[in-house]
Amino acid sequence: MSHMKKISVCEGGMNQDISGILNEWSFDPEANVRKIAGEDGVEKIQVRVDQGAFQGILQLNLDGRPDGRRPHGQDFALDHYCGALEEHRHEHGSEDDGFALDDEACKELFDEGARVYERYAFLLQLKDYRRVVRDTERNMSLFRFVNRYAALQEDRDNLEKWWPYVLRINGMAKAMLAVDDDDYERALEIVHQTRDQIGSWPAVEAEEFFVERERSEEALEELEQELLQKRPLSPIEQLQRSLQEAIDREEFERAAVLRDEINKLQEEER
């Protein structure tokens, strides 16, 4: 008895062979994501795929929904359901009571959240940090909305285990934007705030939560060390480094001069 999955064949009336595109962009695991301008005028991400016998390219929009769809006539399904909540409040005197997301609505939102997650994972590779912040914040809004309004407890809890991950990616992207502005102190502050936020987040009884919390702590520690190494030294730190070098070389007269300069700068900063 065969266990092979049945494959549906779609017959097209035109040549849809993508060999030319694949040959022009050979697979490189270190450079398999790129941005392009679509024929529809929309910027897109393309991901070169090599899975054994299968070769291909994944494509998703940079803005709006990754798949380009407009569910319920809105940019996102979340926008539609937020609008439905506002209508409910208008009809019931600003009350949320009675508004709930049924199973189908939750499935639609879970699917949308997964698509946005897949996009910001690629955006991170492209170092498009502003869009990473945008997408992670959208998914955080989706998490909160489902947790507040899903009719079933199972649906309310479904996304809660991913908070450490989405907080980490959001914080790391914000920190890298600060680095792009040469503001290393702000970047380090963001890393510390993100670590504290994840550490104090209410635990969820799911393996994914604890795994992602540990991974996030490690990733943020690595980023902090990287930032500390790359951060330009302040004038006092430069003098302190020179002072240590003078002491190591037993250049005590120079060390005394450097101490005086350090003390003078510290007095000026007070």
Short mmCIF file of C-alpha atoms in Angstrom, two decimals, residues 25-36 44-50 56-60 119 121-128:
data_model
loop_
_atom_site.label_atom_id
_atom_site.label_comp_id
_atom_site.label_asym_id
_atom_site.label_seq_id
_atom_site.Cartn_x
_atom_site.Cartn_y
_atom_site.Cartn_z
CA TRP A 25 20.75 33.30 -8.57
CA SER A 26 22.62 30.23 -7.42
CA PHE A 27 21.94 29.04 -3.89
CA ASP A 28 24.20 30.38 -1.15
CA PRO A 29 23.12 29.71 2.46
CA GLU A 30 24.90 32.91 3.53
CA ALA A 31 23.13 35.07 0.93
CA ASN A 32 19.76 33.49 0.20
CA VAL A 33 17.52 36.50 0.89
CA ARG A 34 17.14 39.62 -1.25
CA LYS A 35 14.83 42.57 -1.87
CA ILE A 36 13.35 43.25 -5.30
CA LYS A 44 9.22 42.17 -2.12
CA ILE A 45 11.52 39.74 -0.34
CA GLN A 46 12.73 36.71 -2.24
CA VAL A 47 14.25 33.67 -0.53
CA ARG A 48 16.33 31.21 -2.55
CA VAL A 49 15.48 27.65 -1.52
CA ASP A 50 17.52 24.47 -2.01
CA GLY A 56 12.80 27.31 -5.84
CA ILE A 57 12.19 30.85 -4.67
CA LEU A 58 9.81 32.01 -1.97
CA GLN A 59 8.39 35.51 -2.37
CA LEU A 60 6.56 37.81 0.03
CA ARG A 119 8.64 37.90 7.23
CA ALA A 121 12.73 36.56 10.43
CA PHE A 122 13.86 37.34 6.86
CA LEU A 123 13.88 41.10 7.50
CA LEU A 124 16.29 40.47 10.35
CA GLN A 125 18.67 38.77 7.91
CA LEU A 126 18.39 41.80 5.62
CA LYS A 127 19.07 44.13 8.59
CA ASP A 128 15.83 45.99 7.84
#
